[in-house]
C-alpha positions as a printed Julia matrix, in Angstrom:
275×3 Matrix{Float64}:
   2.76  -28.69    5.51
   0.51  -27.61    8.36
   2.75  -27.96   11.39
   4.94  -25.48   13.27
   8.09  -27.14   11.95
   7.04  -26.37    8.39
   6.39  -22.74    9.3
   9.83  -22.49   10.9
  11.39  -23.96    7.75
   9.96  -21.08    5.72
  11.61  -18.64    8.1
  14.98  -20.38    7.74
  14.66  -20.74    3.96
  13.89  -17.03    3.65
  17.1   -16.17    5.5
  19.03  -18.55    3.26
  17.51  -16.94    0.18
  18.71  -13.43    1.02
  22.15  -14.72    2.01
  22.45  -16.33   -1.44
  21.27  -13.08   -3.02
  23.44  -10.63   -1.06
  22.33   -7.55   -3.01
  18.78   -7.96   -1.72
  20.05   -8.41    1.83
  21.81   -5.05    1.65
  18.8    -3.29    0.14
  16.45   -4.8     2.72
  18.55   -3.55    5.65
  18.05    0.15    4.9
  14.41    0.58    6.1
  15.02   -1.5     9.23
  18.04    0.57   10.28
  16.1     3.81    9.91
  13.17    2.46   11.93
  15.47    1.0    14.59
  16.93    4.4    15.46
  13.47    5.81   16.16
  12.27    2.79   18.14
  15.42    2.51   20.22
  14.98    6.09   21.37
  11.32    5.49   22.25
  12.09    2.34   24.28
  14.91    4.05   26.17
  12.53    6.88   27.07
   9.92    4.34   28.21
  12.48    2.49   30.34
  13.37    5.69   32.15
   9.78    6.84   32.55
   7.94    3.6    33.32
   8.43    3.89   37.1
   7.17    7.49   37.11
   4.14    6.37   35.1
   3.49    3.6    37.65
   3.66    6.12   40.5
   1.29    8.49   38.71
  -1.22    5.71   38.0
  -1.38    4.46   41.59
  -1.89    7.47   43.9
  -4.31    5.38   45.97
  -1.38    3.24   47.12
   0.73    6.07   48.56
  -0.16    5.09   52.12
   0.33    1.34   51.66
   2.88   -0.3    53.87
   5.93   -2.24   52.73
   6.24   -4.55   50.83
   2.84   -4.03   49.14
   3.54   -0.57   47.77
   6.8    -1.63   46.16
   5.31   -4.89   44.9
   2.4    -3.14   43.19
   4.44   -0.4    41.57
   7.34   -2.62   40.54
   4.9    -5.07   38.95
   3.13   -2.23   37.15
   6.47   -0.82   35.95
   7.46   -4.18   34.48
   4.06   -4.59   32.85
   4.16   -1.1    31.34
   7.56   -1.73   29.78
   6.52   -5.23   28.66
   3.41   -3.77   27.02
   5.52   -1.14   25.28
   7.95   -3.82   24.09
   5.02   -5.94   22.89
   3.68   -3.04   20.82
   7.16   -2.2    19.56
   7.69   -5.72   18.21
   4.39   -5.59   16.32
   4.59   -2.02   15.09
   8.28   -2.32   14.13
   7.37   -4.67   11.32
   4.44   -2.53   10.15
   6.44    0.71   10.17
   9.49   -0.89    8.56
   7.34   -2.41    5.82
   5.69    0.96    5.24
   9.01    2.82    5.1
  10.53    0.15    2.86
   7.48   -0.6     0.71
   9.25   -0.25   -2.66
  12.26   -2.28   -1.48
  10.23   -5.14   -0.04
   7.81   -5.25   -2.97
  10.77   -5.7    -5.3
  12.32   -8.32   -3.0
   9.07  -10.28   -2.81
   8.65  -10.2    -6.59
  12.21  -11.44   -7.05
  11.54  -14.38   -4.7
   8.45  -15.26   -6.74
  10.43  -15.19   -9.97
  13.32  -17.2    -8.51
  10.97  -19.89   -7.21
   9.24  -20.28  -10.57
   5.92  -19.1   -11.92
   4.68  -15.57  -12.29
   5.41  -12.65  -10.01
   1.97  -11.01   -9.57
   1.87   -7.22   -9.53
  -0.84   -5.1    -7.98
  -0.91   -2.67  -10.89
  -1.51    0.17   -8.39
   0.52    3.39   -8.13
   2.96    3.58   -5.23
   0.9     6.12   -3.29
  -2.11    3.81   -3.48
  -0.12    0.81   -2.23
   1.23    2.89    0.64
  -2.26    4.03    1.57
  -3.65    0.47    1.58
  -0.66   -0.82    3.57
  -0.96    1.98    6.13
  -4.72    1.5     6.45
  -4.41   -2.27    6.93
  -1.55   -1.83    9.41
  -3.72    0.48   11.53
  -6.5    -2.13   11.5
  -4.04   -4.83   12.6
  -2.59   -2.6    15.31
  -6.06   -1.95   16.72
  -6.54   -5.71   17.03
  -3.11   -6.06   18.62
  -3.8    -3.24   21.07
  -7.04   -4.92   22.19
  -5.18   -8.19   22.79
  -2.44   -6.25   24.56
  -4.89   -4.55   26.95
  -6.48   -7.9    27.82
  -3.11   -9.56   28.37
  -1.95   -6.57   30.41
  -4.98   -6.95   32.69
  -4.54  -10.71   33.05
  -0.87  -10.1    33.87
  -1.95   -9.23   37.42
  -3.36  -12.73   37.96
  -0.94  -14.63   40.23
   1.1   -17.39   38.57
  -0.91  -17.35   35.31
   0.06  -13.73   34.75
   3.73  -14.64   34.85
   3.51  -17.92   32.87
   0.47  -18.41   30.63
  -0.02  -14.74   29.71
   3.51  -14.25   28.28
   3.1   -17.44   26.26
  -0.19  -16.21   24.79
   1.45  -12.85   24.15
   4.21  -14.45   22.08
   1.62  -16.37   20.06
  -0.37  -13.19   19.38
   2.82  -11.37   18.43
   3.92  -14.15   16.08
   0.51  -14.45   14.43
   0.22  -10.77   13.56
   3.88  -10.54   12.56
   3.18  -13.28   10.03
   0.14  -11.37    8.77
   2.11   -8.17    8.25
   4.92   -9.95    6.42
   2.8   -12.18    4.19
   0.73   -9.12    3.28
   3.58   -7.98    1.0
   3.07  -11.0    -1.28
  -0.65  -11.52   -0.72
  -1.58   -7.9    -1.4
   0.16   -8.2    -4.79
  -2.18  -11.12   -5.47
  -5.22   -8.97   -4.83
  -6.16  -10.35   -1.39
  -7.53   -7.76    1.0
  -7.09   -7.81    4.77
 -10.23   -9.81    5.59
  -9.28  -12.58    3.19
  -5.64  -12.62    4.27
  -6.77  -13.15    7.85
  -9.08  -15.93    6.7
  -6.14  -17.68    5.04
  -4.04  -17.41    8.18
  -6.83  -18.66   10.44
  -7.07  -21.8     8.34
  -3.36  -22.56    8.89
  -2.76  -21.45   12.48
   0.0   -23.93   13.36
   1.89  -23.18   10.17
   1.6   -19.43   10.81
   2.67  -19.72   14.46
   5.64  -21.87   13.46
   6.8   -18.99   11.26
   5.8   -16.03   13.41
   6.55  -17.03   17.01
  10.31  -17.71   16.55
  10.55  -14.52   14.52
   8.75  -12.56   17.24
  11.18  -13.89   19.84
  14.12  -12.94   17.64
  12.67   -9.48   17.04
  12.9    -8.78   20.78
  16.59   -8.08   20.07
  16.55   -4.83   18.04
  19.66   -5.41   15.92
  18.58   -8.98   15.21
  15.23   -7.67   13.97
  16.96   -5.38   11.48
  19.19   -8.1    10.05
  16.41  -10.7     9.9
  13.89   -8.4     8.21
  14.94   -9.0     4.57
  14.94  -12.76    5.09
  11.63  -12.54    6.93
  10.06  -10.87    3.88
  11.56  -13.54    1.62
  10.37  -16.34    3.92
   6.91  -14.79    4.17
   6.72  -14.74    0.37
   7.53  -18.46    0.31
   4.88  -18.97    2.99
   2.35  -16.96    0.99
   3.0   -19.18   -2.03
   2.11  -22.18    0.13
  -1.06  -20.49    1.37
  -2.42  -19.61   -2.07
  -0.74  -22.2    -4.28
   1.97  -21.61   -6.88
  -0.59  -20.48   -9.44
  -1.48  -17.53   -7.16
  -5.08  -18.67   -6.56
  -6.35  -19.04   -3.04
  -7.19  -22.45   -1.65
  -9.41  -20.74    0.9
 -13.18  -20.5     0.45
 -13.28  -16.84    1.39
 -16.48  -14.81    1.24
 -17.69  -13.48   -2.08
 -17.01   -9.84   -2.73
 -17.88   -7.14   -5.18
 -14.57   -7.06   -7.04
 -12.97   -4.28   -5.04
 -10.64   -3.86   -2.11
 -13.14   -1.77   -0.18
 -11.69    1.41   -1.62
 -12.99    1.06   -5.18
  -9.81   -0.59   -6.48
 -10.32   -3.53   -8.85
  -9.01   -6.7    -7.26
  -6.65   -9.02   -9.09
  -7.7   -12.31   -7.57
 -10.64  -14.66   -8.18
 -14.04  -13.77   -6.63
 -13.4   -16.05   -3.65
 -10.54  -13.81   -2.51
 -12.39  -10.53   -2.68
 -14.23   -8.24   -0.32
 -13.19   -6.09    2.58
């Protein structure tokens, strides 16, 4: 199962799982609704202020004649809002997962139990899990921001900036969305960020098949909230495929020292350790 269609099937099966288990759907909606209120306000503020930001950033163009002045600033306004929307899609998942950590941990464990086999537990206190999740989310967001700056710059390239760049942007969004969501199940199995990324790199088409459609759906705020519980369930099913039903990684990750980089004993075999 290494193709985009298989990845998409995990997304659909996750939604089906929470529909069949309605209690978990209701529980999983709470963090997303809280996060949505905050993000909606931020995006509305950006929509109103993007043109002013474009004017402030291009004082050198004040004396340009029409239509070049309008073309430059309108393009910059669109790019600023698109960049903000790009970051919102990525950070929405990270913030929602952080806010709803206890809910989504329990949901992921229930999926593991329902699908057979053990439901691995990290054995860490809640504050420790929150710290690791927040730390890893910041690391992911730094990577996303770097990609976003590059894509923002290439957005000014004629034709390619309006065709190829958005396509790459959706792929980047989908890839890191999948990382954030699978982290719920993989972190319980003792895999740290470096090794989770190694797993995902080895199955790029599978990951993109899961993440890209979800990223497109997450562009609609209310849809993102209602899909979030099923996305966590689907990501747990995907994580089981990545590591195998016995919870051991099929990836030849680098050897580690038996910790998650913060002195915490890891729960997985030596091949899945190190940070």
